[in-house]
Amino acid sequence: MAHTEANLTHQRSRFYARWAELVIDHRTLFLLLVLATTAGLATFGATNLRVDNNIDSFAPPNSPELKTLKAYRDTFGRADAFLILVKGDVFSPAFLSKLKALHDAVGQINVEVKAPLRHTEKATQPVDEFEFSDDGEGWGDEGQGTVIARVTSLINIRQTVTTPDGIDVRKLMDPMPGAARLPALKQEVLKDTFLVGQVVDAKGRYALMTAYTVDMEDNDIPKVTREVLKIAELQSGDGFEVMVTGPPAIASMIDSLVVEDLSRLGLYSLILVILVLALLFRHWVGVLGPVSVILVSVLCTLGLMAVVDFPVTILSGILPAFLFCVGVCDSIHMLSIYRDLKAQGMDNRQAIIEAVAITGAPVFYTSLTTMCGLFSLNFASVTVIAEMGLAGGMGVIIAWLMSLIVLPIALTLNTRTPSYTSTLDRLLWGWVYSLSRFV
């Protein structure tokens, strides 16, 4: 026992011992600083952290392909549309009446977006397919705005037919056909190779509506998606089944799944960590300290990501679980030494100081190597990988710092002297003894 204590004393760092004394002597000040910083960053992250799983973020920021895409969007607007598929008896009065109501509702979607719209600040009506600019329709500022630039469906599609006098361009549903005309219209439409596959299927069982938004930031697309899904749910019914897909809807769904997985994975990881810590140390302080370290580390990291405008992506979504591992490993290392020193009869304050002095340097070096490995990802050409490396490196630094602040403060609350041999120690020694009998 004395030999072990002598070795531990020999390995101690005077810098970390002095640091532990400083934290314990001014624990109220340090605790307030940690709480204020965490609360500030957590609040900022909750209101400003964005989720972005757009495929554009996987391309190098200066790639010619990405520059061309941005130039295209600046000139022609977004090319990714909502695809709204409606199942039913397309060429029936009831179906067409509901389709027109759905068409009008989608065309009037109006949500607040951050980015300025192209052309004008408002689009009063969605532009018809093949609409001419001199007929008084389209862009203007005489009515309520909408974020939908163009909606295409059977309701407003234009049909081009040849006549003895030339070419006739007309709206297919202007005026809306009556029940008597629908059978002939059905045959006419299903023979038109331009319309089939664009707004209706070859058998007249599905109608397709395409909705393009005005130019906006990617993080505003989920707002429009929620409105489209809400309208689809309200309009859907017997004989009129509305389904929504398309790149914007899929991207919004992935964003939602990332947030759900982030929350679920974080909760499951936290529960598992609590159970393991309770099994190892069998004391609430042994659970409170590490859990506080990892929670503060995760909240501060997410807040800093919002400050530097790093979005949560499919890759960076693993950072909370990763920081759980880093933070709890550092804490267990320190807690194990602290427990052994307490079991040897050292008073609580001195045991905390010695545990920090002994483990401070090893924990720093392991954190440093992990941090350097993550920061090296900044040289990757893929943006999301570089951002994940920077965010992960910041998280490791925070976890290391919190291990030296939060954990010593939590240990000052301990009044119990643990037994020197824990349940895990007995299991390991039993395994070693059993193994030695066969060697």
Coordinates of C-alpha atoms in Angstrom, one line a residue:
M1 CA 0.0 0.0 0.0
A2 CA 2.8 2.4 0.9
H3 CA 4.6 1.5 -2.3
T4 CA 1.6 2.3 -4.4
E5 CA 1.2 5.7 -2.6
A6 CA 4.9 6.5 -3.1
N7 CA 4.6 5.7 -6.8
L8 CA 1.5 7.9 -7.2
T9 CA 3.1 10.7 -5.3
H10 CA 6.2 10.5 -7.5
Q11 CA 4.0 10.8 -10.7
R12 CA 2.1 13.9 -9.5
S13 CA 2.2 17.2 -11.3
R14 CA 2.7 20.3 -9.2
F15 CA 0.9 22.4 -11.9
Y16 CA -2.2 20.3 -11.8
A17 CA -2.1 20.1 -8.0
R18 CA -2.0 23.9 -7.8
W19 CA -4.9 24.1 -10.3
A20 CA -7.0 21.7 -8.2
E21 CA -6.3 23.8 -5.1
L22 CA -7.4 26.9 -7.1
V23 CA -10.6 25.3 -8.3
I24 CA -11.6 23.9 -4.8
D25 CA -10.8 27.2 -3.0
H26 CA -12.9 29.2 -5.5
R27 CA -15.4 26.6 -6.5
T28 CA -18.4 29.0 -6.3
L29 CA -16.8 31.3 -8.8
F30 CA -15.8 28.5 -11.1
L31 CA -19.2 26.9 -10.9
L32 CA -20.9 30.2 -11.7
L33 CA -18.6 30.7 -14.7
V34 CA -19.3 27.2 -16.0
L35 CA -23.1 27.6 -15.5
A36 CA -23.2 31.0 -17.1
T37 CA -21.1 29.9 -20.1
T38 CA -23.1 26.7 -20.6
A39 CA -26.4 28.5 -20.3
G40 CA -25.4 31.2 -22.8
L41 CA -24.0 28.8 -25.4
A42 CA -26.9 26.3 -24.9
T43 CA -29.5 29.1 -25.4
F44 CA -27.7 30.4 -28.5
G45 CA -27.4 26.9 -29.9
A46 CA -31.1 26.2 -29.3
T47 CA -32.1 29.2 -31.3
N48 CA -29.4 29.4 -34.0
L49 CA -28.0 25.9 -34.5
R50 CA -29.1 24.6 -37.9
V51 CA -29.4 21.2 -39.4
D52 CA -28.1 20.8 -43.0
N53 CA -27.8 17.6 -44.9
N54 CA -27.8 19.1 -48.3
I55 CA -25.6 17.3 -50.8
D56 CA -23.9 20.6 -51.6
S57 CA -22.1 20.5 -48.3
F58 CA -20.2 17.3 -49.4
A59 CA -18.6 19.2 -52.3
P60 CA -15.5 21.4 -51.9
P61 CA -16.6 25.0 -51.4
N62 CA -14.6 26.3 -54.3
S63 CA -15.4 23.5 -56.7
P64 CA -16.5 24.6 -60.2
E65 CA -19.6 22.4 -60.0
L66 CA -20.8 24.1 -56.8
K67 CA -20.1 27.6 -58.3
T68 CA -22.1 26.7 -61.4
L69 CA -25.0 25.4 -59.3
K70 CA -25.0 28.7 -57.3
A71 CA -24.9 30.7 -60.5
Y72 CA -27.8 28.7 -61.9
R73 CA -29.9 29.3 -58.8
D74 CA -29.1 33.0 -58.9
T75 CA -30.3 33.2 -62.5
F76 CA -33.1 30.7 -62.8
G77 CA -34.1 29.9 -59.2
R78 CA -34.2 26.5 -57.4
A79 CA -34.3 23.5 -59.6
D80 CA -35.4 21.1 -56.9
A81 CA -39.2 20.9 -56.7
F82 CA -41.9 19.3 -54.4
L83 CA -43.5 16.4 -56.2
I84 CA -47.1 16.0 -55.0
L85 CA -48.6 12.7 -56.3
V86 CA -52.4 12.3 -56.0
K87 CA -54.0 8.9 -56.4
G88 CA -57.6 8.5 -57.5
D89 CA -60.0 8.6 -60.5
V90 CA -58.2 11.5 -62.2
F91 CA -60.8 12.3 -64.8
S92 CA -63.8 12.6 -62.6
P93 CA -65.5 15.9 -61.5
A94 CA -64.9 15.2 -57.8
F95 CA -61.2 14.5 -58.2
L96 CA -60.6 17.5 -60.4
S97 CA -62.4 19.8 -58.0
K98 CA -60.2 18.6 -55.1
L99 CA -57.1 18.8 -57.3
K100 CA -57.9 22.5 -58.0
A101 CA -58.3 23.2 -54.3
L102 CA -55.0 21.5 -53.6
H103 CA -53.3 23.4 -56.5
D104 CA -54.6 26.7 -55.1
A105 CA -53.6 25.9 -51.5
V106 CA -50.1 24.9 -52.4
G107 CA -49.7 28.0 -54.6
Q108 CA -50.7 30.3 -51.8
I109 CA -48.2 29.0 -49.2
N110 CA -46.6 31.9 -47.4
V111 CA -44.0 31.5 -44.7
E112 CA -41.3 33.8 -43.4
V113 CA -37.9 33.2 -45.0
K114 CA -34.6 34.9 -44.2
A115 CA -33.1 35.1 -47.7
P116 CA -34.4 37.7 -50.2
L117 CA -36.6 36.3 -52.9
R118 CA -35.5 36.6 -56.6
H119 CA -37.0 39.1 -59.0
T120 CA -39.2 40.8 -56.4
E121 CA -39.9 40.5 -52.7
K122 CA -43.3 38.8 -53.3
A123 CA -44.9 36.6 -55.8
T124 CA -48.6 37.2 -55.7
Q125 CA -49.5 34.1 -57.7
P126 CA -47.5 31.1 -58.7
V127 CA -46.5 31.3 -62.4
D128 CA -48.4 29.0 -64.7
E129 CA -46.5 26.5 -66.9
F130 CA -45.5 28.2 -70.1
E131 CA -47.0 31.5 -68.9
F132 CA -46.4 34.6 -71.0
S133 CA -45.0 37.7 -69.4
D134 CA -47.3 40.1 -71.2
D135 CA -50.7 38.8 -70.1
G136 CA -50.7 40.5 -66.7
E137 CA -50.2 37.3 -64.6
G138 CA -47.2 36.1 -62.7
W139 CA -45.0 38.4 -60.6
G140 CA -46.4 41.5 -59.1
D141 CA -47.1 43.2 -55.8
E142 CA -50.8 43.7 -55.8
G143 CA -51.7 40.8 -53.5
Q144 CA -50.6 38.6 -50.6
G145 CA -47.1 37.1 -51.1
T146 CA -46.2 33.4 -51.5
V147 CA -43.0 31.5 -51.4
I148 CA -44.1 29.2 -54.3
A149 CA -42.8 30.5 -57.6
R150 CA -44.5 28.0 -59.8
V151 CA -47.0 25.2 -59.6
T152 CA -47.7 22.8 -62.4
S153 CA -50.6 20.3 -62.6
L154 CA -53.5 19.4 -64.8
I155 CA -55.2 22.5 -63.5
N156 CA -52.9 25.0 -65.3
I157 CA -50.9 23.0 -67.8
R158 CA -50.9 24.3 -71.4
Q159 CA -51.5 22.0 -74.3
T160 CA -50.0 22.6 -77.7
V161 CA -51.9 21.1 -80.6
T162 CA -51.7 21.5 -84.4
T163 CA -54.5 23.0 -86.3
P164 CA -55.1 23.6 -90.1
D165 CA -54.1 27.2 -89.4
G166 CA -50.9 26.4 -87.4
I167 CA -50.3 25.7 -83.7
D168 CA -52.8 26.3 -81.0
V169 CA -51.6 26.8 -77.4
R170 CA -54.3 26.6 -74.8
K171 CA -55.0 25.9 -71.2
L172 CA -56.2 22.3 -70.8
M173 CA -58.6 23.1 -68.0
D174 CA -59.8 26.6 -68.9
P175 CA -62.7 26.5 -68.4
M176 CA -63.0 23.5 -66.1
P177 CA -64.6 20.7 -68.1
G178 CA -68.0 19.3 -67.1
A179 CA -68.8 15.6 -66.5
A180 CA -70.0 15.1 -70.1
R181 CA -66.7 16.2 -71.6
L182 CA -64.4 14.3 -69.3
P183 CA -64.4 10.9 -71.2
A184 CA -63.3 12.6 -74.4
L185 CA -60.8 14.8 -72.5
K186 CA -59.3 11.7 -70.8
Q187 CA -58.7 10.0 -74.2
E188 CA -57.2 13.2 -75.5
V189 CA -54.8 13.7 -72.6
L190 CA -53.7 10.1 -72.4
K191 CA -52.7 10.2 -76.1
D192 CA -50.6 13.3 -75.5
T193 CA -47.0 12.1 -75.0
F194 CA -46.1 15.5 -73.5
L195 CA -48.7 15.4 -70.8
V196 CA -48.3 11.7 -69.9
G197 CA -45.4 11.3 -67.5
Q198 CA -45.5 15.0 -66.7
V199 CA -48.9 15.7 -65.0
V200 CA -50.7 12.3 -65.3
D201 CA -49.8 8.7 -65.7
A202 CA -50.6 6.5 -68.7
K203 CA -53.7 5.0 -67.2
G204 CA -55.2 8.1 -65.5
R205 CA -54.8 6.8 -62.0
Y206 CA -52.3 9.4 -60.7
A207 CA -52.0 13.1 -61.1
L208 CA -48.7 14.8 -60.5
M209 CA -48.3 18.4 -59.1
T210 CA -44.9 20.0 -59.2
A211 CA -44.2 23.0 -56.9
Y212 CA -41.1 25.1 -57.1
T213 CA -40.2 27.5 -54.4
V214 CA -38.6 31.0 -54.8
D215 CA -34.9 31.3 -54.1
M216 CA -34.3 30.8 -50.3
E217 CA -31.8 29.4 -47.9
D218 CA -31.7 25.7 -47.4
N219 CA -32.6 25.9 -43.7
D220 CA -35.9 27.6 -44.7
I221 CA -37.0 24.7 -46.9
P222 CA -38.3 22.7 -43.9
K223 CA -40.8 25.5 -43.1
V224 CA -42.2 25.1 -46.6
T225 CA -42.2 21.3 -46.3
R226 CA -44.2 21.4 -43.1
E227 CA -46.8 23.6 -44.8
V228 CA -47.0 21.3 -47.9
L229 CA -47.4 18.3 -45.7
K230 CA -50.1 20.0 -43.6
I231 CA -52.0 20.9 -46.7
A232 CA -51.6 17.3 -48.1
E233 CA -52.9 15.9 -44.9
L234 CA -55.9 18.2 -44.8
Q235 CA -56.8 17.6 -48.5
S236 CA -56.2 13.9 -48.5
G237 CA -59.3 11.6 -48.3
D238 CA -61.1 8.7 -49.8
G239 CA -60.5 8.6 -53.5
F240 CA -58.0 11.4 -53.2
E241 CA -54.8 10.2 -51.6
V242 CA -52.1 12.9 -51.5
M243 CA -48.4 11.9 -51.2
V244 CA -45.5 14.3 -51.0
T245 CA -41.9 13.7 -52.1
G246 CA -39.2 15.5 -54.1
P247 CA -35.6 16.6 -53.1
P248 CA -36.9 19.4 -50.7
A249 CA -39.2 17.0 -48.9
I250 CA -36.6 14.3 -48.6
A251 CA -34.0 16.7 -47.4
S252 CA -36.4 18.0 -44.7
M253 CA -37.2 14.4 -43.7
I254 CA -33.4 13.6 -43.3
D255 CA -33.0 16.8 -41.2
S256 CA -35.8 15.6 -38.9
L257 CA -34.3 12.1 -38.7
V258 CA -30.9 13.5 -37.8
V259 CA -32.4 15.6 -34.9
E260 CA -34.4 12.6 -33.7
D261 CA -31.4 10.3 -33.9
L262 CA -29.3 12.9 -32.1
S263 CA -31.8 13.1 -29.3
R264 CA -32.4 9.4 -29.1
L265 CA -28.7 8.4 -29.3
G266 CA -27.8 11.0 -26.7
L267 CA -30.5 9.8 -24.3
Y268 CA -29.6 6.2 -24.6
S269 CA -25.9 6.9 -24.2
L270 CA -26.6 9.0 -21.1
I271 CA -28.7 6.2 -19.6
L272 CA -26.0 3.6 -20.3
V273 CA -23.3 5.9 -18.9
I274 CA -25.3 6.5 -15.7
L275 CA -25.8 2.7 -15.2
V276 CA -22.1 1.9 -15.7
L277 CA -21.0 4.7 -13.4
A278 CA -23.5 3.5 -10.7
L279 CA -22.2 0.0 -11.0
L280 CA -18.5 1.1 -10.9
F281 CA -18.6 3.6 -8.0
R282 CA -21.9 2.9 -6.2
H283 CA -22.3 6.5 -5.1
W284 CA -24.2 9.5 -6.5
V285 CA -21.1 11.7 -6.6
G286 CA -19.4 9.1 -8.8
V287 CA -22.4 9.5 -11.2
L288 CA -23.0 13.3 -10.9
G289 CA -19.4 14.3 -11.6
P290 CA -18.9 12.5 -15.0
V291 CA -22.5 13.1 -16.1
S292 CA -22.1 16.9 -15.4
V293 CA -18.8 16.9 -17.4
I294 CA -20.3 15.3 -20.5
L295 CA -23.5 17.3 -20.5
V296 CA -21.7 20.6 -20.2
S297 CA -19.2 19.5 -22.9
V298 CA -22.0 18.6 -25.3
L299 CA -24.1 21.7 -24.7
C300 CA -21.0 24.0 -25.0
T301 CA -19.8 22.3 -28.2
L302 CA -23.3 22.5 -29.9
G303 CA -23.4 26.2 -28.8
L304 CA -20.0 26.9 -30.3
M305 CA -21.0 25.2 -33.5
A306 CA -23.9 27.7 -33.7
V307 CA -21.6 30.6 -33.0
V308 CA -19.2 29.7 -35.9
D309 CA -22.2 28.7 -38.0
F310 CA -21.3 25.0 -38.3
P311 CA -24.5 23.0 -39.1
V312 CA -25.4 19.6 -37.7
T313 CA -24.9 17.1 -40.5
I314 CA -25.1 13.4 -40.9
L315 CA -21.4 13.2 -39.9
S316 CA -21.4 15.7 -37.0
G317 CA -24.5 14.2 -35.6
I318 CA -22.2 11.6 -33.9
L319 CA -20.3 14.2 -31.9
P320 CA -22.5 14.1 -28.8
A321 CA -22.1 10.4 -28.4
F322 CA -18.4 10.8 -29.2
L323 CA -18.0 13.5 -26.5
F324 CA -19.8 11.2 -24.0
C325 CA -17.0 8.7 -24.5
V326 CA -14.2 11.2 -24.2
G327 CA -15.7 13.0 -21.2
V328 CA -16.6 9.9 -19.2
C329 CA -13.2 8.2 -19.9
D330 CA -11.3 11.2 -18.5
S331 CA -13.6 11.3 -15.5
I332 CA -13.3 7.6 -14.7
H333 CA -9.5 7.8 -14.9
M334 CA -9.6 10.6 -12.3
L335 CA -12.3 9.0 -10.1
S336 CA -10.4 5.7 -9.9
I337 CA -7.3 7.4 -8.5
Y338 CA -9.4 9.5 -6.2
R339 CA -11.3 6.4 -4.9
D340 CA -8.0 4.6 -4.2
L341 CA -6.5 7.6 -2.4
K342 CA -9.6 7.9 -0.3
A343 CA -9.6 4.2 0.5
Q344 CA -6.0 4.6 1.8
G345 CA -7.2 7.1 4.4
M346 CA -6.4 10.4 2.7
D347 CA -8.8 13.3 3.5
N348 CA -11.3 14.4 0.8
R349 CA -9.6 17.7 -0.2
Q350 CA -6.2 16.2 -0.5
A351 CA -7.5 13.2 -2.3
I352 CA -9.0 15.5 -5.0
I353 CA -5.9 17.5 -5.3
E354 CA -3.7 14.4 -5.6
A355 CA -6.1 12.7 -8.1
V356 CA -6.0 15.8 -10.4
A357 CA -2.2 16.1 -10.0
I358 CA -1.7 12.5 -10.9
T359 CA -4.2 12.2 -13.8
G360 CA -4.0 15.8 -15.2
A361 CA -1.0 15.2 -17.5
P362 CA -2.1 11.8 -18.9
V363 CA -5.6 13.1 -19.5
F364 CA -4.2 16.2 -21.2
Y365 CA -1.9 14.1 -23.5
T366 CA -4.7 11.7 -24.5
S367 CA -7.0 14.7 -25.2
L368 CA -4.2 16.5 -27.1
T369 CA -3.7 13.5 -29.4
T370 CA -7.4 13.1 -30.0
M371 CA -7.8 16.8 -30.7
C372 CA -4.9 16.9 -33.1
G373 CA -6.4 13.9 -35.0
L374 CA -9.7 15.6 -35.3
F375 CA -8.2 19.0 -36.3
S376 CA -6.3 17.3 -39.1
L377 CA -9.7 16.6 -40.7
N378 CA -9.8 20.4 -41.5
F379 CA -7.5 19.6 -44.4
A380 CA -10.2 17.5 -46.0
S381 CA -11.7 18.9 -49.2
V382 CA -15.2 17.8 -48.2
T383 CA -16.8 20.6 -46.2
V384 CA -18.8 18.4 -43.8
I385 CA -15.7 16.4 -42.8
A386 CA -13.6 19.5 -42.2
E387 CA -16.4 21.1 -40.0
M388 CA -16.9 17.8 -38.1
G389 CA -13.1 17.7 -37.3
L390 CA -13.0 21.3 -36.1
A391 CA -16.2 20.9 -34.0
G392 CA -15.0 17.6 -32.6
G393 CA -11.6 19.1 -31.6
M394 CA -13.3 22.0 -29.8
G395 CA -15.5 19.5 -28.0
V396 CA -12.5 17.5 -26.8
I397 CA -10.9 20.6 -25.5
I398 CA -14.0 21.5 -23.6
A399 CA -14.4 18.0 -22.2
W400 CA -10.8 18.1 -20.9
L401 CA -11.3 21.5 -19.3
M402 CA -14.6 20.5 -17.7
S403 CA -12.9 17.4 -16.3
L404 CA -10.5 19.7 -14.5
I405 CA -13.2 22.1 -13.2
V406 CA -16.6 20.4 -12.8
L407 CA -15.4 17.0 -11.6
P408 CA -13.2 18.3 -8.7
I409 CA -16.1 20.6 -7.6
A410 CA -18.5 17.6 -7.6
L411 CA -16.0 15.5 -5.6
T412 CA -16.0 18.1 -2.8
L413 CA -19.6 17.0 -2.1
N414 CA -18.4 13.5 -1.2
T415 CA -18.4 12.5 2.5
R416 CA -18.1 8.8 2.2
T417 CA -14.9 6.7 2.1
P418 CA -15.3 3.9 -0.4
S419 CA -14.0 0.4 0.1
Y420 CA -10.7 -0.2 -1.6
T421 CA -11.8 -3.2 -3.6
S422 CA -14.8 -2.6 -5.8
T423 CA -17.1 -5.2 -7.4
L424 CA -15.3 -4.8 -10.7
D425 CA -11.9 -5.2 -9.0
R426 CA -13.1 -8.5 -7.5
L427 CA -14.4 -9.8 -10.8
L428 CA -11.1 -8.9 -12.6
W429 CA -9.0 -10.4 -9.9
G430 CA -11.1 -13.6 -10.0
W431 CA -10.7 -13.7 -13.8
V432 CA -6.9 -13.3 -13.5
Y433 CA -6.7 -16.0 -10.8
S434 CA -8.7 -18.4 -12.9
L435 CA -6.6 -17.7 -16.0
S436 CA -3.3 -18.1 -14.1
R437 CA -4.3 -21.7 -13.2
F438 CA -4.2 -22.7 -16.8
V439 CA -1.0 -20.9 -17.7

